[in-house]
mmCIF file with all atom_site columns, C-alpha atoms in Angstrom:
data_model
loop_
_atom_site.group_PDB
_atom_site.id
_atom_site.type_symbol
_atom_site.label_atom_id
_atom_site.label_alt_id
_atom_site.label_comp_id
_atom_site.label_asym_id
_atom_site.label_entity_id
_atom_site.label_seq_id
_atom_site.pdbx_PDB_ins_code
_atom_site.Cartn_x
_atom_site.Cartn_y
_atom_site.Cartn_z
_atom_site.occupancy
_atom_site.B_iso_or_equiv
_atom_site.pdbx_formal_charge
_atom_site.auth_seq_id
_atom_site.auth_comp_id
_atom_site.auth_asym_id
_atom_site.auth_atom_id
_atom_site.pdbx_PDB_model_num
ATOM 1   C CA . MET A 1 1   ? -0.147 0.044  0.427  1.00 57.00 ? 1   MET A CA 1
ATOM 2   C CA . LYS A 1 2   ? 1.160  3.584  -0.726 1.00 64.00 ? 2   LYS A CA 1
ATOM 3   C CA . TYR A 1 3   ? -0.038 6.907  1.100  1.00 65.00 ? 3   TYR A CA 1
ATOM 4   C CA . ASN A 1 4   ? 0.576  10.270 0.046  1.00 60.00 ? 4   ASN A CA 1
ATOM 5   C CA . SER A 1 5   ? 3.802  12.009 1.214  1.00 71.00 ? 5   SER A CA 1
ATOM 6   C CA . LYS A 1 6   ? 2.016  15.567 2.171  1.00 72.00 ? 6   LYS A CA 1
ATOM 7   C CA . LEU A 1 7   ? -0.501 12.662 4.948  1.00 71.00 ? 7   LEU A CA 1
ATOM 8   C CA . LEU A 1 8   ? 2.906  10.903 6.125  1.00 75.00 ? 8   LEU A CA 1
ATOM 9   C CA . ASN A 1 9   ? 5.160  14.298 6.326  1.00 73.00 ? 9   ASN A CA 1
ATOM 10  C CA . GLN A 1 10  ? 2.077  16.365 8.107  1.00 73.00 ? 10  GLN A CA 1
ATOM 11  C CA . TYR A 1 11  ? 1.510  13.630 10.498 1.00 69.00 ? 11  TYR A CA 1
ATOM 12  C CA . PHE A 1 12  ? 4.791  11.700 10.887 1.00 84.00 ? 12  PHE A CA 1
ATOM 13  C CA . ALA A 1 13  ? 8.006  13.766 9.973  1.00 89.00 ? 13  ALA A CA 1
ATOM 14  C CA . PRO A 1 14  ? 8.949  16.018 7.254  1.00 89.00 ? 14  PRO A CA 1
ATOM 15  C CA . GLY A 1 15  ? 10.456 14.548 4.998  1.00 89.00 ? 15  GLY A CA 1
ATOM 16  C CA . ILE A 1 16  ? 9.915  10.705 5.697  1.00 90.00 ? 16  ILE A CA 1
ATOM 17  C CA . THR A 1 17  ? 9.128  9.958  2.039  1.00 89.00 ? 17  THR A CA 1
ATOM 18  C CA . GLU A 1 18  ? 12.315 11.045 1.256  1.00 91.00 ? 18  GLU A CA 1
ATOM 19  C CA . PHE A 1 19  ? 14.351 9.403  3.539  1.00 94.00 ? 19  PHE A CA 1
ATOM 20  C CA . ILE A 1 20  ? 16.290 6.849  1.263  1.00 93.00 ? 20  ILE A CA 1
ATOM 21  C CA . PHE A 1 21  ? 19.609 6.825  2.523  1.00 95.00 ? 21  PHE A CA 1
ATOM 22  C CA . CYS A 1 22  ? 22.102 6.600  6.006  1.00 97.00 ? 22  CYS A CA 1
ATOM 23  C CA . ASP A 1 23  ? 26.141 6.656  5.485  1.00 98.00 ? 23  ASP A CA 1
ATOM 24  C CA . ALA A 1 24  ? 26.375 6.587  9.469  1.00 98.00 ? 24  ALA A CA 1
ATOM 25  C CA . PRO A 1 25  ? 29.841 4.119  9.671  1.00 98.00 ? 25  PRO A CA 1
ATOM 26  C CA . ASP A 1 26  ? 30.288 1.501  11.974 1.00 98.00 ? 26  ASP A CA 1
ATOM 27  C CA . ILE A 1 27  ? 33.235 2.427  14.461 1.00 98.00 ? 27  ILE A CA 1
ATOM 28  C CA . THR A 1 28  ? 33.053 -0.355 17.073 1.00 98.00 ? 28  THR A CA 1
ATOM 29  C CA . ASN A 1 29  ? 36.400 -1.818 15.655 1.00 98.00 ? 29  ASN A CA 1
ATOM 30  C CA . ALA A 1 30  ? 38.237 1.735  16.554 1.00 97.00 ? 30  ALA A CA 1
ATOM 31  C CA . HIS A 1 31  ? 36.834 1.117  20.256 1.00 97.00 ? 31  HIS A CA 1
ATOM 32  C CA . PRO A 1 32  ? 36.932 -2.113 21.274 1.00 97.00 ? 32  PRO A CA 1
ATOM 33  C CA . GLU A 1 33  ? 36.439 -0.942 24.791 1.00 97.00 ? 33  GLU A CA 1
ATOM 34  C CA . ALA A 1 34  ? 33.256 0.923  24.628 1.00 98.00 ? 34  ALA A CA 1
ATOM 35  C CA . PRO A 1 35  ? 31.308 -1.744 25.973 1.00 97.00 ? 35  PRO A CA 1
ATOM 36  C CA . HIS A 1 36  ? 33.799 -2.313 28.811 1.00 97.00 ? 36  HIS A CA 1
ATOM 37  C CA . TRP A 1 37  ? 34.540 1.559  29.766 1.00 97.00 ? 37  TRP A CA 1
ATOM 38  C CA . LEU A 1 38  ? 32.282 2.016  33.054 1.00 97.00 ? 38  LEU A CA 1
ATOM 39  C CA . ALA A 1 39  ? 33.880 -1.627 34.517 1.00 97.00 ? 39  ALA A CA 1
ATOM 40  C CA . ASN A 1 40  ? 37.588 -0.786 33.200 1.00 96.00 ? 40  ASN A CA 1
ATOM 41  C CA . HIS A 1 41  ? 37.345 2.001  35.647 1.00 95.00 ? 41  HIS A CA 1
ATOM 42  C CA . PHE A 1 42  ? 36.230 0.520  38.438 1.00 95.00 ? 42  PHE A CA 1
ATOM 43  C CA . LEU A 1 43  ? 39.242 -1.977 38.471 1.00 95.00 ? 43  LEU A CA 1
ATOM 44  C CA . ASN A 1 44  ? 41.435 0.380  37.357 1.00 93.00 ? 44  ASN A CA 1
ATOM 45  C CA . SER A 1 45  ? 40.002 2.996  40.220 1.00 93.00 ? 45  SER A CA 1
ATOM 46  C CA . LEU A 1 46  ? 40.327 -0.040 42.585 1.00 92.00 ? 46  LEU A CA 1
ATOM 47  C CA . LEU A 1 47  ? 44.168 -1.887 41.668 1.00 90.00 ? 47  LEU A CA 1
ATOM 48  C CA . ARG A 1 48  ? 46.009 1.578  40.219 1.00 87.00 ? 48  ARG A CA 1
ATOM 49  C CA . GLY A 1 49  ? 44.784 4.711  41.813 1.00 87.00 ? 49  GLY A CA 1
ATOM 50  C CA . ALA A 1 50  ? 41.970 6.711  41.681 1.00 90.00 ? 50  ALA A CA 1
ATOM 51  C CA . TYR A 1 51  ? 40.317 10.566 41.081 1.00 90.00 ? 51  TYR A CA 1
ATOM 52  C CA . LYS A 1 52  ? 40.166 12.235 44.012 1.00 89.00 ? 52  LYS A CA 1
ATOM 53  C CA . LYS A 1 53  ? 37.255 14.083 45.577 1.00 86.00 ? 53  LYS A CA 1
ATOM 54  C CA . LYS A 1 54  ? 34.881 15.810 42.655 1.00 88.00 ? 54  LYS A CA 1
ATOM 55  C CA . TYR A 1 55  ? 37.614 14.761 39.740 1.00 90.00 ? 55  TYR A CA 1
ATOM 56  C CA . ARG A 1 56  ? 36.222 11.249 39.907 1.00 92.00 ? 56  ARG A CA 1
ATOM 57  C CA . GLN A 1 57  ? 32.665 12.831 39.731 1.00 93.00 ? 57  GLN A CA 1
ATOM 58  C CA . TYR A 1 58  ? 33.789 14.311 36.216 1.00 93.00 ? 58  TYR A CA 1
ATOM 59  C CA . ALA A 1 59  ? 35.315 11.444 35.915 1.00 94.00 ? 59  ALA A CA 1
ATOM 60  C CA . ILE A 1 60  ? 32.378 9.206  35.953 1.00 95.00 ? 60  ILE A CA 1
ATOM 61  C CA . ASN A 1 61  ? 29.609 11.413 34.438 1.00 96.00 ? 61  ASN A CA 1
ATOM 62  C CA . GLN A 1 62  ? 31.887 11.911 31.330 1.00 97.00 ? 62  GLN A CA 1
ATOM 63  C CA . ILE A 1 63  ? 32.790 7.300  31.202 1.00 97.00 ? 63  ILE A CA 1
ATOM 64  C CA . TYR A 1 64  ? 28.776 6.972  31.558 1.00 98.00 ? 64  TYR A CA 1
ATOM 65  C CA . ARG A 1 65  ? 27.852 9.339  29.219 1.00 98.00 ? 65  ARG A CA 1
ATOM 66  C CA . ALA A 1 66  ? 30.268 8.630  26.268 1.00 98.00 ? 66  ALA A CA 1
ATOM 67  C CA . GLN A 1 67  ? 29.228 4.694  26.838 1.00 98.00 ? 67  GLN A CA 1
ATOM 68  C CA . VAL A 1 68  ? 25.312 5.191  26.434 1.00 98.00 ? 68  VAL A CA 1
ATOM 69  C CA . ALA A 1 69  ? 26.307 7.528  23.338 1.00 98.00 ? 69  ALA A CA 1
ATOM 70  C CA . PHE A 1 70  ? 28.561 4.994  21.635 1.00 98.00 ? 70  PHE A CA 1
ATOM 71  C CA . ALA A 1 71  ? 25.954 2.323  22.555 1.00 98.00 ? 71  ALA A CA 1
ATOM 72  C CA . ASP A 1 72  ? 22.970 4.485  21.383 1.00 98.00 ? 72  ASP A CA 1
ATOM 73  C CA . TYR A 1 73  ? 24.651 6.111  18.243 1.00 98.00 ? 73  TYR A CA 1
ATOM 74  C CA . HIS A 1 74  ? 25.441 1.948  17.461 1.00 98.00 ? 74  HIS A CA 1
ATOM 75  C CA . GLU A 1 75  ? 21.450 0.963  18.103 1.00 98.00 ? 75  GLU A CA 1
ATOM 76  C CA . ALA A 1 76  ? 20.466 4.006  16.265 1.00 98.00 ? 76  ALA A CA 1
ATOM 77  C CA . ARG A 1 77  ? 22.471 3.094  12.858 1.00 98.00 ? 77  ARG A CA 1
ATOM 78  C CA . LYS A 1 78  ? 21.210 -0.597 13.648 1.00 98.00 ? 78  LYS A CA 1
ATOM 79  C CA . ILE A 1 79  ? 17.686 0.836  13.737 1.00 98.00 ? 79  ILE A CA 1
ATOM 80  C CA . THR A 1 80  ? 17.902 2.984  10.555 1.00 97.00 ? 80  THR A CA 1
ATOM 81  C CA . LEU A 1 81  ? 19.179 0.638  8.712  1.00 97.00 ? 81  LEU A CA 1
ATOM 82  C CA . GLU A 1 82  ? 16.745 -1.465 9.122  1.00 96.00 ? 82  GLU A CA 1
ATOM 83  C CA . LEU A 1 83  ? 14.376 0.374  7.819  1.00 95.00 ? 83  LEU A CA 1
ATOM 84  C CA . LEU A 1 84  ? 15.474 1.335  5.470  1.00 95.00 ? 84  LEU A CA 1
ATOM 85  C CA . ALA A 1 85  ? 16.150 -1.959 4.324  1.00 94.00 ? 85  ALA A CA 1
ATOM 86  C CA . LYS A 1 86  ? 12.272 -2.684 3.427  1.00 86.00 ? 86  LYS A CA 1
ATOM 87  C CA . ALA A 1 87  ? 13.283 0.671  0.980  1.00 70.00 ? 87  ALA A CA 1
ATOM 88  C CA . ASN A 1 88  ? 9.213  1.374  0.779  1.00 77.00 ? 88  ASN A CA 1
ATOM 89  C CA . PRO A 1 89  ? 9.615  5.296  1.577  1.00 71.00 ? 89  PRO A CA 1
ATOM 90  C CA . GLU A 1 90  ? 5.812  5.287  0.348  1.00 74.00 ? 90  GLU A CA 1
ATOM 91  C CA . ASN A 1 91  ? 4.535  2.964  3.250  1.00 82.00 ? 91  ASN A CA 1
ATOM 92  C CA . PRO A 1 92  ? 7.571  3.463  6.415  1.00 86.00 ? 92  PRO A CA 1
ATOM 93  C CA . ASP A 1 93  ? 7.471  1.951  9.192  1.00 90.00 ? 93  ASP A CA 1
ATOM 94  C CA . ILE A 1 94  ? 6.558  4.011  11.343 1.00 91.00 ? 94  ILE A CA 1
ATOM 95  C CA . ARG A 1 95  ? 7.482  1.749  14.903 1.00 94.00 ? 95  ARG A CA 1
ATOM 96  C CA . LEU A 1 96  ? 10.943 1.317  13.078 1.00 95.00 ? 96  LEU A CA 1
ATOM 97  C CA . TYR A 1 97  ? 11.133 4.964  12.223 1.00 95.00 ? 97  TYR A CA 1
ATOM 98  C CA . PHE A 1 98  ? 10.425 6.524  15.464 1.00 95.00 ? 98  PHE A CA 1
ATOM 99  C CA . HIS A 1 99  ? 12.504 3.865  17.231 1.00 97.00 ? 99  HIS A CA 1
ATOM 100 C CA . ALA A 1 100 ? 15.533 5.054  15.449 1.00 97.00 ? 100 ALA A CA 1
ATOM 101 C CA . VAL A 1 101 ? 14.747 8.593  16.165 1.00 97.00 ? 101 VAL A CA 1
ATOM 102 C CA . SER A 1 102 ? 14.633 7.878  20.115 1.00 97.00 ? 102 SER A CA 1
ATOM 103 C CA . ARG A 1 103 ? 17.994 6.480  20.079 1.00 98.00 ? 103 ARG A CA 1
ATOM 104 C CA . TRP A 1 104 ? 19.537 9.521  17.532 1.00 98.00 ? 104 TRP A CA 1
ATOM 105 C CA . GLU A 1 105 ? 17.971 11.661 20.081 1.00 97.00 ? 105 GLU A CA 1
ATOM 106 C CA . SER A 1 106 ? 19.428 9.316  23.542 1.00 98.00 ? 106 SER A CA 1
ATOM 107 C CA . CYS A 1 107 ? 22.832 9.324  21.791 1.00 98.00 ? 107 CYS A CA 1
ATOM 108 C CA . LEU A 1 108 ? 22.668 13.746 21.199 1.00 98.00 ? 108 LEU A CA 1
ATOM 109 C CA . LEU A 1 109 ? 21.443 14.121 24.430 1.00 98.00 ? 109 LEU A CA 1
ATOM 110 C CA . ASN A 1 110 ? 23.973 11.933 25.821 1.00 98.00 ? 110 ASN A CA 1
ATOM 111 C CA . LEU A 1 111 ? 27.015 13.420 23.831 1.00 98.00 ? 111 LEU A CA 1
ATOM 112 C CA . GLN A 1 112 ? 25.591 17.610 25.612 1.00 98.00 ? 112 GLN A CA 1
ATOM 113 C CA . ILE A 1 113 ? 25.972 16.097 29.286 1.00 97.00 ? 113 ILE A CA 1
ATOM 114 C CA . PHE A 1 114 ? 29.244 14.694 28.172 1.00 97.00 ? 114 PHE A CA 1
ATOM 115 C CA . ILE A 1 115 ? 30.219 17.948 26.430 1.00 97.00 ? 115 ILE A CA 1
ATOM 116 C CA . GLU A 1 116 ? 28.736 20.014 29.886 1.00 96.00 ? 116 GLU A CA 1
ATOM 117 C CA . VAL A 1 117 ? 30.739 17.934 32.238 1.00 96.00 ? 117 VAL A CA 1
ATOM 118 C CA . MET A 1 118 ? 33.766 18.598 29.587 1.00 94.00 ? 118 MET A CA 1
ATOM 119 C CA . ASN A 1 119 ? 33.464 22.065 29.691 1.00 94.00 ? 119 ASN A CA 1
ATOM 120 C CA . GLU A 1 120 ? 32.980 22.017 33.830 1.00 92.00 ? 120 GLU A CA 1
ATOM 121 C CA . LEU A 1 121 ? 36.429 20.194 33.778 1.00 87.00 ? 121 LEU A CA 1
ATOM 122 C CA . ARG A 1 122 ? 38.345 22.071 30.943 1.00 90.00 ? 122 ARG A CA 1
ATOM 123 C CA . LYS A 1 123 ? 37.125 25.470 33.447 1.00 90.00 ? 123 LYS A CA 1
ATOM 124 C CA . ILE A 1 124 ? 39.722 24.007 36.557 1.00 86.00 ? 124 ILE A CA 1
ATOM 125 C CA . PHE A 1 125 ? 42.950 22.974 34.061 1.00 82.00 ? 125 PHE A CA 1
ATOM 126 C CA . LYS A 1 126 ? 42.083 27.172 32.779 1.00 88.00 ? 126 LYS A CA 1
ATOM 127 C CA . GLU A 1 127 ? 41.124 25.263 29.350 1.00 90.00 ? 127 GLU A CA 1
ATOM 128 C CA . ASP A 1 128 ? 39.209 26.490 26.226 1.00 91.00 ? 128 ASP A CA 1
ATOM 129 C CA . ARG A 1 129 ? 35.450 25.149 26.185 1.00 94.00 ? 129 ARG A CA 1
ATOM 130 C CA . VAL A 1 130 ? 34.704 22.980 23.977 1.00 95.00 ? 130 VAL A CA 1
ATOM 131 C CA . TYR A 1 131 ? 32.724 24.940 21.196 1.00 94.00 ? 131 TYR A CA 1
ATOM 132 C CA . ILE A 1 132 ? 32.189 28.732 21.323 1.00 93.00 ? 132 ILE A CA 1
ATOM 133 C CA . THR A 1 133 ? 28.354 29.946 21.197 1.00 92.00 ? 133 THR A CA 1
ATOM 134 C CA . GLY A 1 134 ? 28.085 30.960 17.665 1.00 95.00 ? 134 GLY A CA 1
ATOM 135 C CA . ASP A 1 135 ? 31.142 28.786 15.923 1.00 96.00 ? 135 ASP A CA 1
ATOM 136 C CA . GLY A 1 136 ? 28.936 26.225 13.546 1.00 96.00 ? 136 GLY A CA 1
ATOM 137 C CA . SER A 1 137 ? 30.520 23.208 15.365 1.00 97.00 ? 137 SER A CA 1
ATOM 138 C CA . PRO A 1 138 ? 28.922 19.988 15.079 1.00 97.00 ? 138 PRO A CA 1
ATOM 139 C CA . GLU A 1 139 ? 29.543 20.438 18.750 1.00 97.00 ? 139 GLU A CA 1
ATOM 140 C CA . GLU A 1 140 ? 27.192 23.411 19.180 1.00 98.00 ? 140 GLU A CA 1
ATOM 141 C CA . ARG A 1 141 ? 24.741 22.348 16.964 1.00 98.00 ? 141 ARG A CA 1
ATOM 142 C CA . VAL A 1 142 ? 24.652 19.111 18.428 1.00 98.00 ? 142 VAL A CA 1
ATOM 143 C CA . CYS A 1 143 ? 24.027 21.046 21.590 1.00 97.00 ? 143 CYS A CA 1
ATOM 144 C CA . GLU A 1 144 ? 21.292 22.846 20.242 1.00 96.00 ? 144 GLU A CA 1
ATOM 145 C CA . ILE A 1 145 ? 19.626 20.329 18.530 1.00 96.00 ? 145 ILE A CA 1
ATOM 146 C CA . ALA A 1 146 ? 19.358 18.126 21.916 1.00 96.00 ? 146 ALA A CA 1
ATOM 147 C CA . ASN A 1 147 ? 17.965 21.097 23.420 1.00 93.00 ? 147 ASN A CA 1
ATOM 148 C CA . MET A 1 148 ? 15.267 21.923 21.146 1.00 90.00 ? 148 MET A CA 1
ATOM 149 C CA . ALA A 1 149 ? 14.277 18.084 21.845 1.00 91.00 ? 149 ALA A CA 1
ATOM 150 C CA . LYS A 1 150 ? 14.686 18.574 25.759 1.00 88.00 ? 150 LYS A CA 1
ATOM 151 C CA . HIS A 1 151 ? 12.330 21.544 25.263 1.00 78.00 ? 151 HIS A CA 1
ATOM 152 C CA . LEU A 1 152 ? 10.078 20.937 22.355 1.00 71.00 ? 152 LEU A CA 1
ATOM 153 C CA . GLY A 1 153 ? 7.148  21.813 24.766 1.00 73.00 ? 153 GLY A CA 1
ATOM 154 C CA . SER A 1 154 ? 8.100  25.534 25.660 1.00 74.00 ? 154 SER A CA 1
ATOM 155 C CA . GLU A 1 155 ? 8.924  25.549 22.465 1.00 69.00 ? 155 GLU A CA 1
ATOM 156 C CA . ILE A 1 156 ? 5.743  24.899 21.053 1.00 67.00 ? 156 ILE A CA 1
ATOM 157 C CA . ALA A 1 157 ? 3.482  26.656 23.108 1.00 71.00 ? 157 ALA A CA 1
ATOM 158 C CA . ALA A 1 158 ? 5.869  30.141 22.198 1.00 69.00 ? 158 ALA A CA 1
ATOM 159 C CA . GLY A 1 159 ? 4.759  29.366 19.174 1.00 68.00 ? 159 GLY A CA 1
ATOM 160 C CA . SER A 1 160 ? 8.326  28.190 17.506 1.00 71.00 ? 160 SER A CA 1
ATOM 161 C CA . TYR A 1 161 ? 6.870  25.101 15.151 1.00 67.00 ? 161 TYR A CA 1
ATOM 162 C CA . SER A 1 162 ? 5.111  25.744 12.440 1.00 70.00 ? 162 SER A CA 1
ATOM 163 C CA . GLU A 1 163 ? 2.819  23.293 12.088 1.00 68.00 ? 163 GLU A CA 1
ATOM 164 C CA . ASP A 1 164 ? 5.207  21.650 9.097  1.00 70.00 ? 164 ASP A CA 1
ATOM 165 C CA . HIS A 1 165 ? 6.915  20.506 12.394 1.00 72.00 ? 165 HIS A CA 1
ATOM 166 C CA . THR A 1 166 ? 5.449  17.715 14.132 1.00 78.00 ? 166 THR A CA 1
ATOM 167 C CA . VAL A 1 167 ? 8.473  16.741 15.290 1.00 86.00 ? 167 VAL A CA 1
ATOM 168 C CA . PRO A 1 168 ? 11.199 18.214 16.814 1.00 89.00 ? 168 PRO A CA 1
ATOM 169 C CA . ILE A 1 169 ? 14.907 15.931 15.608 1.00 94.00 ? 169 ILE A CA 1
ATOM 170 C CA . TRP A 1 170 ? 13.932 13.337 11.649 1.00 95.00 ? 170 TRP A CA 1
ATOM 171 C CA . LEU A 1 171 ? 16.008 11.554 9.750  1.00 97.00 ? 171 LEU A CA 1
ATOM 172 C CA . THR A 1 172 ? 17.986 12.832 6.179  1.00 97.00 ? 172 THR A CA 1
ATOM 173 C CA . ASN A 1 173 ? 19.784 11.368 4.190  1.00 97.00 ? 173 ASN A CA 1
ATOM 174 C CA . ILE A 1 174 ? 22.359 13.348 5.349  1.00 98.00 ? 174 ILE A CA 1
ATOM 175 C CA . GLY A 1 175 ? 21.840 13.372 8.846  1.00 98.00 ? 175 GLY A CA 1
ATOM 176 C CA . LEU A 1 176 ? 19.698 14.426 11.394 1.00 98.00 ? 176 LEU A CA 1
ATOM 177 C CA . LYS A 1 177 ? 17.488 18.025 11.411 1.00 96.00 ? 177 LYS A CA 1
ATOM 178 C CA . THR A 1 178 ? 15.603 20.044 13.446 1.00 93.00 ? 178 THR A CA 1
ATOM 179 C CA . ARG A 1 179 ? 14.257 23.352 11.734 1.00 90.00 ? 179 ARG A CA 1
ATOM 180 C CA . SER A 1 180 ? 16.831 25.568 12.140 1.00 91.00 ? 180 SER A CA 1
ATOM 181 C CA . HIS A 1 181 ? 20.032 22.902 12.508 1.00 95.00 ? 181 HIS A CA 1
ATOM 182 C CA . GLU A 1 182 ? 21.195 19.698 11.393 1.00 97.00 ? 182 GLU A CA 1
ATOM 183 C CA . VAL A 1 183 ? 24.439 17.056 11.449 1.00 98.00 ? 183 VAL A CA 1
ATOM 184 C CA . THR A 1 184 ? 25.942 15.329 9.251  1.00 98.00 ? 184 THR A CA 1
ATOM 185 C CA . TYR A 1 185 ? 25.785 11.390 10.034 1.00 98.00 ? 185 TYR A CA 1
ATOM 186 C CA . GLN A 1 186 ? 29.595 11.394 9.700  1.00 98.00 ? 186 GLN A CA 1
ATOM 187 C CA . GLU A 1 187 ? 30.001 14.367 11.986 1.00 98.00 ? 187 GLU A CA 1
ATOM 188 C CA . LEU A 1 188 ? 27.775 12.781 14.725 1.00 98.00 ? 188 LEU A CA 1
ATOM 189 C CA . ALA A 1 189 ? 30.652 9.803  14.079 1.00 98.00 ? 189 ALA A CA 1
ATOM 190 C CA . ASN A 1 190 ? 33.007 11.816 14.143 1.00 98.00 ? 190 ASN A CA 1
ATOM 191 C CA . LEU A 1 191 ? 32.131 13.210 17.228 1.00 98.00 ? 191 LEU A CA 1
ATOM 192 C CA . VAL A 1 192 ? 31.332 9.679  19.258 1.00 98.00 ? 192 VAL A CA 1
ATOM 193 C CA . SER A 1 193 ? 34.408 9.301  17.975 1.00 98.00 ? 193 SER A CA 1
ATOM 194 C CA . GLU A 1 194 ? 36.564 12.013 19.901 1.00 97.00 ? 194 GLU A CA 1
ATOM 195 C CA . VAL A 1 195 ? 34.224 11.314 22.565 1.00 98.00 ? 195 VAL A CA 1
ATOM 196 C CA . ALA A 1 196 ? 35.303 7.955  22.758 1.00 98.00 ? 196 ALA A CA 1
ATOM 197 C CA . VAL A 1 197 ? 38.805 8.798  22.328 1.00 96.00 ? 197 VAL A CA 1
ATOM 198 C CA . ALA A 1 198 ? 38.249 10.133 25.858 1.00 95.00 ? 198 ALA A CA 1
ATOM 199 C CA . ALA A 1 199 ? 37.064 7.978  27.718 1.00 97.00 ? 199 ALA A CA 1
ATOM 200 C CA . ASP A 1 200 ? 39.799 5.596  26.532 1.00 95.00 ? 200 ASP A CA 1
ATOM 201 C CA . GLU A 1 201 ? 42.184 7.505  28.693 1.00 94.00 ? 201 GLU A CA 1
ATOM 202 C CA . LEU A 1 202 ? 39.858 8.491  31.552 1.00 94.00 ? 202 LEU A CA 1
ATOM 203 C CA . GLN A 1 203 ? 39.034 5.129  32.192 1.00 95.00 ? 203 GLN A CA 1
ATOM 204 C CA . ASP A 1 204 ? 42.084 5.048  33.411 1.00 92.00 ? 204 ASP A CA 1
ATOM 205 C CA . PRO A 1 205 ? 43.150 7.423  36.268 1.00 90.00 ? 205 PRO A CA 1
ATOM 206 C CA . ARG A 1 206 ? 47.298 7.302  36.014 1.00 85.00 ? 206 ARG A CA 1
ATOM 207 C CA . THR A 1 207 ? 47.381 7.771  31.695 1.00 77.00 ? 207 THR A CA 1
ATOM 208 C CA . PHE A 1 208 ? 45.373 10.973 33.326 1.00 71.00 ? 208 PHE A CA 1
ATOM 209 C CA . VAL A 1 209 ? 45.584 14.101 34.777 1.00 55.00 ? 209 VAL A CA 1
ATOM 210 C CA . ASN A 1 210 ? 45.245 13.298 38.013 1.00 46.00 ? 210 ASN A CA 1
ATOM 211 C CA . PRO A 1 211 ? 45.423 16.619 40.415 1.00 45.00 ? 211 PRO A CA 1
ATOM 212 C CA . ASN A 1 212 ? 45.547 15.921 44.156 1.00 43.00 ? 212 ASN A CA 1
#
């Protein structure tokens, strides 16, 4: 069965019938310790040395958010590819579509929290923030998109959304899109990989700067 594209876009998500491609790469092989970061951190803290005081809080929250974002990214990718394998944009699998969106959204939210915690840690070390407001970087766009998802209710109440914008985040052939921002799948993969590199270092206090 085929449905009218305008109706699908209106009642589900913008551009849903044009969504036929996703080039999000699999980065699991580049970071084999990703599923074990939290467990590794626990063992390393017991056997090799631990972060002190608030640095422990910063570290474990960053490791946690990195591990969840990494898992969410790959789960979102898997579901998205499963959706596209059905290859019927005029009769999309709505369940799979929104399942995929929910995992992408969770990935973005956890990346945003990771960045917020990283900014606080960098402040202590008198280092630059992850991004400068207005720089248009992938980090900024990811945080802005996550904010739009978190504040959807107030945005709708304020009249910020047109009737065409049924959901805050939707899938395109390039990446994740909102009414004002977009991040490509490759940019997102790069950011998840950068966060993974940080988690690889953070999991062992002996390999990371550990102030007294």
